[in-house]
Amino acid sequence: MESYVPSLRSYLMNRLLTSLYLLWLVSTVVGYFATINYANQPYDMVLLQRAQAVADQLKLGSGHEKLEQVLELPDGSDPVMPDRIVYTVSDSEGRKLAGTASLSTPLSYRRSKIGAVFSNGERGGEKTRTVSLVYPDPAGVRVLQLHVSETTHQRQALIRGILANIVIPQLLLILLAVAAVWYGLKKGLLPLERFRSEVAARARGDLSRLDEARAPVEVRPLIDAVNDLLERLKQVMSAQQRFVADAAHQLRTPLAGLKTQVELALRESDPVRQQRILEYVLTSAKRSSHLIKQLLMLARNEPGGQGVEAFLPLDLEQIARECTMHWVPFALEKDIDLGFEEAHTSTDILGDADSLGEMLGNLIDNAIRYTPRGGQVTVSVKHDGSHVCLHVQDDGPGIPLEHHALVFERFYRVLGSGQSGSGLGLAIVAEVAKRHDAELRLESGNGEAGCRFVVRFPLAEKQLELSGPRS
């Protein structure tokens, strides 16, 4: 089951709205406690003044207290004054001496606090606010406590009013912020929507670059990455098209010849002539097989083919030695001296062994093919600073200078050479060299006789320094 992936707009809206909600929640909580604090300050001051007035009327702390006097305080029935106020006079032990309620507590609850002490409580299911004062006797005989308590209806009404004035505007601002964020996201994501529409409207096979000129800076890296991918796809498709075209071009003639020869063999009744025709068919089939192998090797080493991900550290000298030994029997058939010169030093490179073997095989085959009987072909590997050079030299007729730049093109063959071939061998050499980031040169041989092919590879250490370790 595929996991749900939200759209970019939904993701951004969720993150932004969650942040706005958390900010609103924190602001509301902080505002609530700040409101309680600011609302209590003036009411506490009024409550303290009322307690002091009660103390004055009862003459507390004068030594002539009028504790038998019962004071009438607001009972909460007046709409103007909805809070009920009660009081209690007690001694230091918390025993009630006078008052309209039982609010007595021992003197020890003050914990040595001096002055008015405010506290919150509950009476008859209603929240209350109480202030406590201490009045020592002038003679130092006893200590009287006065507790005055009132309900908090007015305080709560004030708090609700202040909170309403804070929270409601904040909610409206949140709604406006949500609308602004949604509109901003819609406008901000238009380049991506335009990008999507442009890609969707393209014709099949259209791999041209996307226009990043109108895209925001943040979107351009994405467009550049897509353009890079399109360029690589274009190379792959171009390589495939060239392969199909090359295969169709090169295989049409030999397959037609095979078909004609097979039809002729079927009609031939003479066994000797039929055997000769079948031998010709076998030779043509071998040539076609070799041609197909070369076409596949060429496609494999083209840009967009197999790539360099499969490169491994290789000893170029060992590959060259093994490949040279493989071609010795073919050289002996033409009485050609095929030699190999070692480098006697490190020749490690990063590469594909199969491709390098095919490249060297084509160079040696080309040298043997065009070197006359009794000639000489030399394969050598040399260390050149930060590079390793592979040389294949012969003493054949050589290649005219005006053809040096053309012999690496596909199907190009120098006229009058007297040798058969597909014209793909040196093209494969060029593609393999390019894939390995190697320099390929064609030089004239010693004394202007023959030719020398030079392939210059960077050492493995140098490649690792430039590209980093391969995973």
Short mmCIF file of C-alpha atoms in Angstrom, two decimals:
data_model
loop_
_atom_site.label_atom_id
_atom_site.label_comp_id
_atom_site.label_asym_id
_atom_site.label_seq_id
_atom_site.Cartn_x
_atom_site.Cartn_y
_atom_site.Cartn_z
CA MET A 1 0.00 0.00 0.00
CA GLU A 2 1.47 3.33 -1.06
CA SER A 3 1.98 5.90 1.68
CA TYR A 4 0.08 9.16 1.36
CA VAL A 5 2.23 12.10 0.27
CA PRO A 6 0.51 15.48 0.74
CA SER A 7 0.79 18.20 -1.84
CA LEU A 8 3.28 21.01 -1.32
CA ARG A 9 0.43 23.49 -0.83
CA SER A 10 -1.20 21.29 1.84
CA TYR A 11 2.12 20.73 3.56
CA LEU A 12 2.94 24.44 3.72
CA MET A 13 -0.60 25.36 4.82
CA ASN A 14 -0.52 22.76 7.62
CA ARG A 15 2.86 23.93 8.86
CA LEU A 16 1.96 27.62 8.75
CA LEU A 17 -1.53 27.18 10.27
CA THR A 18 -0.14 24.96 13.02
CA SER A 19 2.43 27.65 13.83
CA LEU A 20 -0.26 30.36 13.83
CA TYR A 21 -2.52 28.26 16.08
CA LEU A 22 0.27 27.60 18.58
CA LEU A 23 1.15 31.30 18.63
CA TRP A 24 -2.51 32.19 19.23
CA LEU A 25 -2.81 29.58 21.99
CA VAL A 26 0.33 30.83 23.78
CA SER A 27 -0.81 34.42 23.38
CA THR A 28 -4.24 33.56 24.85
CA VAL A 29 -2.77 31.75 27.87
CA VAL A 30 -0.27 34.54 28.55
CA GLY A 31 -3.02 37.12 28.08
CA TYR A 32 -5.31 35.23 30.48
CA PHE A 33 -2.81 35.23 33.34
CA ALA A 34 -1.78 38.81 32.61
CA THR A 35 -5.46 39.82 32.68
CA ILE A 36 -6.00 38.12 36.04
CA ASN A 37 -3.00 39.95 37.45
CA TYR A 38 -4.07 43.35 36.13
CA ALA A 39 -7.70 42.79 37.18
CA ASN A 40 -6.74 41.77 40.74
CA GLN A 41 -4.54 44.80 41.41
CA PRO A 42 -7.27 47.50 41.53
CA TYR A 43 -9.82 45.21 43.20
CA ASP A 44 -7.25 44.09 45.78
CA MET A 45 -6.56 47.73 46.56
CA VAL A 46 -10.27 48.40 47.09
CA LEU A 47 -10.62 45.25 49.21
CA LEU A 48 -7.67 46.35 51.37
CA GLN A 49 -9.23 49.78 51.86
CA ARG A 50 -12.52 48.15 52.95
CA ALA A 51 -10.65 45.91 55.41
CA GLN A 52 -8.88 48.94 56.87
CA ALA A 53 -12.26 50.71 57.17
CA VAL A 54 -13.67 47.68 59.02
CA ALA A 55 -10.66 47.73 61.34
CA ASP A 56 -11.16 51.44 62.02
CA GLN A 57 -14.82 50.95 62.86
CA LEU A 58 -14.01 48.06 65.21
CA LYS A 59 -11.03 50.02 66.63
CA LEU A 60 -8.74 47.01 66.24
CA GLY A 61 -5.30 47.42 67.76
CA SER A 62 -6.40 50.37 69.94
CA GLY A 63 -6.94 48.41 73.08
CA HIS A 64 -10.61 49.48 73.13
CA GLU A 65 -11.98 47.16 70.41
CA LYS A 66 -15.71 47.09 69.72
CA LEU A 67 -15.99 43.43 68.87
CA GLU A 68 -19.64 43.26 69.87
CA GLN A 69 -20.51 45.64 67.06
CA VAL A 70 -21.81 43.90 63.90
CA LEU A 71 -21.04 45.80 60.72
CA GLU A 72 -23.31 45.76 57.73
CA LEU A 73 -21.40 45.13 54.50
CA PRO A 74 -22.63 44.60 50.89
CA ASP A 75 -24.48 41.29 50.59
CA GLY A 76 -24.43 41.05 46.78
CA SER A 77 -28.08 41.92 46.27
CA ASP A 78 -27.29 45.31 44.76
CA PRO A 79 -26.75 45.12 40.98
CA VAL A 80 -24.24 47.91 41.27
CA MET A 81 -22.31 45.91 43.87
CA PRO A 82 -22.91 42.20 43.03
CA ASP A 83 -20.17 40.87 45.31
CA ARG A 84 -20.93 39.81 48.88
CA ILE A 85 -18.45 40.91 51.57
CA VAL A 86 -17.99 39.19 54.94
CA TYR A 87 -15.42 39.50 57.74
CA THR A 88 -14.04 37.68 60.75
CA VAL A 89 -12.02 38.84 63.76
CA SER A 90 -9.98 36.06 65.43
CA ASP A 91 -7.14 35.66 67.87
CA SER A 92 -3.69 34.31 67.09
CA GLU A 93 -4.89 30.74 67.48
CA GLY A 94 -7.60 31.23 64.88
CA ARG A 95 -10.53 31.32 67.31
CA LYS A 96 -13.36 33.50 66.04
CA LEU A 97 -14.07 36.56 68.22
CA ALA A 98 -16.47 38.49 65.95
CA GLY A 99 -17.72 38.79 62.39
CA THR A 100 -20.29 37.68 59.86
CA ALA A 101 -18.51 34.49 58.70
CA SER A 102 -16.05 31.92 59.85
CA LEU A 103 -12.80 32.80 58.08
CA SER A 104 -10.46 32.19 61.01
CA THR A 105 -7.06 30.66 60.50
CA PRO A 106 -4.12 30.42 62.92
CA LEU A 107 -1.58 33.19 62.80
CA SER A 108 1.03 30.66 61.73
CA TYR A 109 -0.46 30.45 58.22
CA ARG A 110 1.05 33.85 57.45
CA ARG A 111 4.54 32.29 57.64
CA SER A 112 6.01 35.47 59.16
CA LYS A 113 4.66 37.66 56.36
CA ILE A 114 4.16 41.30 57.34
CA GLY A 115 1.32 43.47 56.11
CA ALA A 116 -1.72 42.49 54.09
CA VAL A 117 -1.87 38.91 52.85
CA PHE A 118 -4.20 38.08 49.92
CA SER A 119 -5.49 34.60 49.15
CA ASN A 120 -8.00 32.89 46.87
CA GLY A 121 -10.68 30.53 48.13
CA GLU A 122 -14.23 29.27 47.69
CA ARG A 123 -17.34 29.74 49.83
CA GLY A 124 -20.80 28.39 49.09
CA GLY A 125 -19.76 27.31 45.61
CA GLU A 126 -18.49 30.80 44.75
CA LYS A 127 -14.91 31.90 44.23
CA THR A 128 -13.66 34.42 46.77
CA ARG A 129 -10.75 36.76 47.37
CA THR A 130 -9.61 37.33 50.98
CA VAL A 131 -7.28 39.85 52.64
CA SER A 132 -5.88 39.25 56.12
CA LEU A 133 -4.48 41.94 58.46
CA VAL A 134 -2.84 41.68 61.89
CA TYR A 135 -3.40 44.17 64.74
CA PRO A 136 -1.26 43.68 67.89
CA ASP A 137 -2.62 44.89 71.25
CA PRO A 138 -0.82 48.08 72.47
CA ALA A 139 -0.09 46.32 75.70
CA GLY A 140 1.36 43.33 73.82
CA VAL A 141 -1.10 40.98 75.51
CA ARG A 142 -2.75 39.57 72.39
CA VAL A 143 -2.80 39.74 68.60
CA LEU A 144 -6.00 40.14 66.61
CA GLN A 145 -6.51 39.02 63.04
CA LEU A 146 -8.97 40.56 60.61
CA HIS A 147 -10.08 38.56 57.53
CA VAL A 148 -12.24 40.31 54.93
CA SER A 149 -13.51 38.24 51.98
CA GLU A 150 -15.54 39.10 48.91
CA THR A 151 -16.88 37.12 45.98
CA THR A 152 -15.23 37.69 42.57
CA HIS A 153 -18.19 38.33 40.26
CA GLN A 154 -16.95 41.78 39.30
CA ARG A 155 -13.41 40.54 38.83
CA GLN A 156 -14.56 37.69 36.58
CA ALA A 157 -16.72 40.02 34.52
CA LEU A 158 -13.75 42.34 34.03
CA ILE A 159 -11.47 39.43 33.09
CA ARG A 160 -14.00 38.10 30.57
CA GLY A 161 -14.34 41.54 29.04
CA ILE A 162 -10.59 42.02 28.72
CA LEU A 163 -10.12 38.52 27.27
CA ALA A 164 -12.90 39.08 24.77
CA ASN A 165 -11.21 42.28 23.64
CA ILE A 166 -7.93 40.37 23.24
CA VAL A 167 -9.00 36.98 21.86
CA ILE A 168 -11.65 38.05 19.34
CA PRO A 169 -9.34 40.50 17.49
CA GLN A 170 -6.63 37.82 17.53
CA LEU A 171 -9.03 35.30 15.99
CA LEU A 172 -9.91 37.81 13.29
CA LEU A 173 -6.22 38.40 12.65
CA ILE A 174 -5.66 34.63 12.44
CA LEU A 175 -8.42 34.32 9.84
CA LEU A 176 -6.95 37.21 7.86
CA ALA A 177 -3.50 35.57 8.13
CA VAL A 178 -4.93 32.27 6.86
CA ALA A 179 -6.43 34.04 3.85
CA ALA A 180 -3.17 35.90 3.21
CA VAL A 181 -1.12 32.68 3.51
CA TRP A 182 -3.45 30.80 1.15
CA TYR A 183 -3.31 33.61 -1.40
CA GLY A 184 0.45 33.92 -1.04
CA LEU A 185 0.95 30.18 -1.51
CA LYS A 186 -1.30 30.18 -4.54
CA LYS A 187 0.71 32.98 -6.13
CA GLY A 188 4.04 31.56 -4.97
CA LEU A 189 3.35 28.13 -6.45
CA LEU A 190 2.27 29.49 -9.83
CA PRO A 191 5.78 28.99 -11.33
CA LEU A 192 5.61 25.30 -10.39
CA GLU A 193 2.13 25.02 -11.89
CA ARG A 194 3.35 26.78 -15.03
CA PHE A 195 6.32 24.41 -15.09
CA ARG A 196 3.98 21.39 -14.78
CA SER A 197 1.70 22.68 -17.54
CA GLU A 198 4.64 23.33 -19.85
CA VAL A 199 5.98 19.81 -19.38
CA ALA A 200 2.52 18.23 -19.76
CA ALA A 201 1.85 20.17 -22.98
CA ARG A 202 5.04 19.02 -24.67
CA ALA A 203 4.88 16.76 -27.66
CA ARG A 204 6.19 13.23 -27.33
CA GLY A 205 9.91 13.18 -27.97
CA ASP A 206 10.37 16.91 -27.26
CA LEU A 207 13.47 17.00 -25.04
CA SER A 208 14.38 20.66 -25.48
CA ARG A 209 15.45 22.65 -22.43
CA LEU A 210 12.91 24.26 -20.13
CA ASP A 211 12.99 28.04 -19.85
CA GLU A 212 14.17 29.04 -16.38
CA ALA A 213 14.22 32.80 -17.09
CA ARG A 214 10.76 33.42 -15.54
CA ALA A 215 11.24 31.00 -12.65
CA PRO A 216 12.04 32.21 -9.10
CA VAL A 217 15.53 31.68 -7.78
CA GLU A 218 14.33 28.85 -5.51
CA VAL A 219 12.85 26.89 -8.44
CA ARG A 220 15.79 27.31 -10.82
CA PRO A 221 17.89 24.48 -9.29
CA LEU A 222 14.96 22.13 -9.93
CA ILE A 223 14.62 23.31 -13.53
CA ASP A 224 18.39 23.02 -14.03
CA ALA A 225 18.27 19.44 -12.71
CA VAL A 226 15.36 18.60 -15.05
CA ASN A 227 17.21 20.19 -17.98
CA ASP A 228 20.28 18.09 -17.13
CA LEU A 229 18.09 14.98 -17.09
CA LEU A 230 16.51 15.96 -20.44
CA GLU A 231 19.98 16.42 -21.91
CA ARG A 232 21.03 12.95 -20.75
CA LEU A 233 17.80 11.46 -22.09
CA LYS A 234 18.45 13.21 -25.38
CA GLN A 235 21.91 11.62 -25.55
CA VAL A 236 20.49 8.18 -24.75
CA MET A 237 17.74 8.50 -27.35
CA SER A 238 20.20 9.86 -29.89
CA ALA A 239 22.51 6.91 -29.22
CA GLN A 240 19.62 4.49 -29.64
CA GLN A 241 18.57 6.14 -32.88
CA ARG A 242 22.13 6.03 -34.20
CA PHE A 243 22.43 2.38 -33.23
CA VAL A 244 19.19 1.48 -35.00
CA ALA A 245 20.19 3.49 -38.07
CA ASP A 246 23.70 2.00 -38.11
CA ALA A 247 22.38 -1.53 -37.66
CA ALA A 248 19.78 -1.11 -40.40
CA HIS A 249 22.36 0.44 -42.73
CA GLN A 250 25.07 -2.16 -42.15
CA LEU A 251 22.95 -5.30 -41.88
CA ARG A 252 20.71 -4.68 -44.88
CA THR A 253 23.33 -5.61 -47.51
CA PRO A 254 24.83 -8.73 -45.82
CA LEU A 255 21.39 -10.09 -44.92
CA ALA A 256 20.19 -9.55 -48.46
CA GLY A 257 23.30 -11.38 -49.73
CA LEU A 258 22.72 -14.24 -47.27
CA LYS A 259 19.13 -14.53 -48.42
CA THR A 260 20.21 -14.66 -52.09
CA GLN A 261 22.93 -17.25 -51.45
CA VAL A 262 20.58 -19.49 -49.43
CA GLU A 263 17.96 -19.33 -52.17
CA LEU A 264 20.66 -20.20 -54.72
CA ALA A 265 21.87 -23.13 -52.60
CA LEU A 266 18.32 -24.47 -52.34
CA ARG A 267 18.01 -24.46 -56.13
CA GLU A 268 21.48 -25.93 -56.74
CA SER A 269 21.58 -29.70 -57.37
CA ASP A 270 25.36 -30.04 -57.75
CA PRO A 271 26.77 -30.95 -54.28
CA VAL A 272 30.15 -29.37 -54.99
CA ARG A 273 28.71 -26.03 -56.03
CA GLN A 274 26.19 -26.21 -53.20
CA GLN A 275 29.07 -26.76 -50.73
CA ARG A 276 30.89 -23.71 -52.14
CA ILE A 277 27.78 -21.58 -51.74
CA LEU A 278 27.27 -22.74 -48.15
CA GLU A 279 30.90 -21.88 -47.34
CA TYR A 280 30.24 -18.40 -48.67
CA VAL A 281 27.10 -18.21 -46.54
CA LEU A 282 29.14 -19.21 -43.45
CA THR A 283 31.74 -16.52 -44.19
CA SER A 284 29.02 -13.90 -44.61
CA ALA A 285 27.35 -15.02 -41.36
CA LYS A 286 30.66 -14.64 -39.49
CA ARG A 287 31.11 -11.14 -40.91
CA SER A 288 27.57 -10.22 -39.92
CA SER A 289 28.13 -11.60 -36.41
CA HIS A 290 31.32 -9.56 -36.10
CA LEU A 291 29.49 -6.47 -37.36
CA ILE A 292 26.70 -6.93 -34.82
CA LYS A 293 29.26 -7.35 -32.05
CA GLN A 294 30.95 -4.11 -33.11
CA LEU A 295 27.63 -2.26 -33.24
CA LEU A 296 26.76 -3.44 -29.73
CA MET A 297 30.18 -2.45 -28.42
CA LEU A 298 29.84 0.97 -30.05
CA ALA A 299 26.39 1.50 -28.48
CA ARG A 300 27.68 0.37 -25.08
CA ASN A 301 30.47 2.97 -25.05
CA GLU A 302 28.49 5.89 -26.43
CA PRO A 303 27.43 8.78 -24.12
CA GLY A 304 24.31 7.63 -22.32
CA GLY A 305 25.33 3.99 -22.70
CA GLN A 306 26.69 2.09 -19.73
CA GLY A 307 28.36 5.09 -18.08
CA VAL A 308 31.31 5.09 -15.67
CA GLU A 309 29.55 3.74 -12.58
CA ALA A 310 30.98 0.24 -13.19
CA PHE A 311 34.61 1.41 -13.43
CA LEU A 312 37.09 -0.53 -11.27
CA PRO A 313 40.83 -0.18 -10.59
CA LEU A 314 42.65 -2.04 -13.38
CA ASP A 315 46.25 -2.77 -14.36
CA LEU A 316 46.44 -1.48 -17.94
CA GLU A 317 49.74 -3.29 -18.54
CA GLN A 318 48.19 -6.66 -17.66
CA ILE A 319 45.20 -6.06 -19.95
CA ALA A 320 47.53 -5.04 -22.80
CA ARG A 321 49.77 -8.10 -22.28
CA GLU A 322 46.83 -10.55 -22.30
CA CYS A 323 45.25 -8.93 -25.34
CA THR A 324 48.55 -8.98 -27.25
CA MET A 325 49.03 -12.68 -26.50
CA HIS A 326 45.52 -13.36 -27.83
CA TRP A 327 46.43 -11.79 -31.20
CA VAL A 328 49.81 -13.56 -31.61
CA PRO A 329 48.36 -16.49 -33.66
CA PHE A 330 46.70 -14.06 -36.08
CA ALA A 331 49.98 -12.18 -36.48
CA LEU A 332 51.90 -15.39 -37.14
CA GLU A 333 49.50 -16.26 -39.96
CA LYS A 334 50.78 -13.14 -41.76
CA ASP A 335 54.38 -13.63 -40.62
CA ILE A 336 54.17 -10.41 -38.56
CA ASP A 337 56.31 -9.84 -35.50
CA LEU A 338 53.84 -8.80 -32.75
CA GLY A 339 55.77 -7.59 -29.70
CA PHE A 340 54.97 -6.14 -26.29
CA GLU A 341 56.99 -3.67 -24.19
CA GLU A 342 56.35 -3.42 -20.44
CA ALA A 343 56.34 -0.23 -18.39
CA HIS A 344 57.93 -1.72 -15.20
CA THR A 345 55.96 0.74 -13.03
CA SER A 346 52.46 1.38 -11.78
CA THR A 347 49.89 1.47 -14.60
CA ASP A 348 46.68 1.36 -12.58
CA ILE A 349 43.68 3.18 -14.02
CA LEU A 350 39.93 3.23 -13.42
CA GLY A 351 38.03 1.58 -16.24
CA ASP A 352 35.97 -1.20 -17.77
CA ALA A 353 38.12 -4.23 -18.60
CA ASP A 354 35.84 -5.52 -21.38
CA SER A 355 35.72 -2.16 -23.17
CA LEU A 356 39.48 -1.66 -22.86
CA GLY A 357 40.12 -5.16 -24.22
CA GLU A 358 37.83 -4.47 -27.16
CA MET A 359 39.54 -1.14 -27.84
CA LEU A 360 43.03 -2.66 -27.81
CA GLY A 361 41.81 -5.61 -29.88
CA ASN A 362 40.56 -3.24 -32.57
CA LEU A 363 43.86 -1.34 -32.60
CA ILE A 364 45.93 -4.55 -32.90
CA ASP A 365 43.55 -6.01 -35.51
CA ASN A 366 43.80 -2.79 -37.50
CA ALA A 367 47.60 -2.82 -37.29
CA ILE A 368 47.90 -6.51 -38.35
CA ARG A 369 45.38 -6.03 -41.13
CA TYR A 370 47.28 -3.14 -42.79
CA THR A 371 50.86 -4.26 -42.09
CA PRO A 372 52.42 -6.24 -44.97
CA ARG A 373 53.85 -9.74 -44.48
CA GLY A 374 57.13 -9.71 -42.57
CA GLY A 375 56.26 -6.44 -40.89
CA GLN A 376 56.31 -5.51 -37.24
CA VAL A 377 53.60 -4.40 -34.74
CA THR A 378 54.56 -3.24 -31.24
CA VAL A 379 52.24 -2.74 -28.26
CA SER A 380 53.71 -0.82 -25.32
CA VAL A 381 52.55 0.73 -22.05
CA LYS A 382 54.47 3.72 -20.69
CA HIS A 383 54.22 5.83 -17.55
CA ASP A 384 53.93 9.56 -18.27
CA GLY A 385 53.74 11.59 -15.06
CA SER A 386 50.11 11.53 -13.92
CA HIS A 387 49.06 9.49 -16.97
CA VAL A 388 49.57 6.06 -18.52
CA CYS A 389 50.08 5.89 -22.29
CA LEU A 390 49.10 2.93 -24.45
CA HIS A 391 50.94 2.75 -27.81
CA VAL A 392 50.15 0.53 -30.80
CA GLN A 393 52.68 1.04 -33.61
CA ASP A 394 53.12 -0.65 -36.96
CA ASP A 395 55.42 -0.25 -39.98
CA GLY A 396 52.70 -0.54 -42.61
CA PRO A 397 51.84 1.97 -45.32
CA GLY A 398 50.46 4.43 -42.79
CA ILE A 399 47.48 6.77 -43.09
CA PRO A 400 47.71 10.01 -45.08
CA LEU A 401 47.68 13.10 -42.86
CA GLU A 402 44.45 14.42 -44.40
CA HIS A 403 42.63 11.30 -43.21
CA HIS A 404 43.85 11.40 -39.60
CA ALA A 405 40.80 13.29 -38.30
CA LEU A 406 38.34 11.19 -40.34
CA VAL A 407 39.36 7.61 -39.58
CA PHE A 408 37.64 7.74 -36.15
CA GLU A 409 34.25 8.46 -37.73
CA ARG A 410 31.78 5.63 -38.22
CA PHE A 411 31.96 3.63 -41.43
CA TYR A 412 34.81 5.78 -42.75
CA ARG A 413 37.42 3.80 -44.68
CA VAL A 414 40.45 5.03 -46.62
CA LEU A 415 39.94 4.18 -50.28
CA GLY A 416 42.55 2.02 -51.98
CA SER A 417 43.66 0.27 -48.80
CA GLY A 418 42.83 -3.11 -50.26
CA GLN A 419 41.38 -4.38 -46.97
CA SER A 420 37.81 -5.26 -46.11
CA GLY A 421 36.08 -4.06 -42.95
CA SER A 422 33.05 -2.33 -41.53
CA GLY A 423 34.68 0.99 -40.68
CA LEU A 424 33.61 0.69 -37.03
CA GLY A 425 36.84 -0.47 -35.35
CA LEU A 426 38.46 2.95 -34.86
CA ALA A 427 35.07 4.52 -34.05
CA ILE A 428 34.81 2.05 -31.15
CA VAL A 429 38.35 3.00 -30.08
CA ALA A 430 37.36 6.69 -30.00
CA GLU A 431 34.19 6.05 -27.96
CA VAL A 432 36.01 3.87 -25.42
CA ALA A 433 38.73 6.51 -25.01
CA LYS A 434 36.14 9.25 -24.55
CA ARG A 435 34.25 7.18 -21.97
CA HIS A 436 37.49 6.70 -19.99
CA ASP A 437 38.38 10.42 -20.21
CA ALA A 438 41.46 9.46 -22.22
CA GLU A 439 43.25 11.40 -24.94
CA LEU A 440 43.43 9.64 -28.34
CA ARG A 441 46.05 10.60 -30.92
CA LEU A 442 47.09 9.23 -34.32
CA GLU A 443 50.72 9.87 -35.20
CA SER A 444 52.96 8.95 -38.08
CA GLY A 445 55.41 6.12 -37.41
CA ASN A 446 59.20 6.27 -37.35
CA GLY A 447 60.59 7.65 -40.57
CA GLU A 448 57.04 8.55 -41.70
CA ALA A 449 56.38 4.80 -42.24
CA GLY A 450 53.42 3.16 -40.59
CA CYS A 451 51.37 4.82 -37.88
CA ARG A 452 51.20 4.97 -34.10
CA PHE A 453 48.00 5.15 -32.07
CA VAL A 454 48.44 6.70 -28.61
CA VAL A 455 45.78 6.51 -25.87
CA ARG A 456 46.67 8.58 -22.78
CA PHE A 457 44.78 7.55 -19.60
CA PRO A 458 44.80 9.41 -16.25
CA LEU A 459 46.18 7.34 -13.37
CA ALA A 460 43.67 5.88 -10.90
CA GLU A 461 45.01 8.11 -8.08
CA LYS A 462 44.50 11.21 -10.22
CA GLN A 463 40.93 10.22 -11.14
CA LEU A 464 40.06 9.59 -7.49
CA GLU A 465 41.44 13.02 -6.51
CA LEU A 466 39.29 14.73 -9.14
CA SER A 467 36.04 12.79 -8.70
CA GLY A 468 36.24 11.39 -5.16
CA PRO A 469 35.94 7.73 -4.12
CA ARG A 470 33.42 5.70 -6.03
CA SER A 471 30.71 3.89 -4.10
#
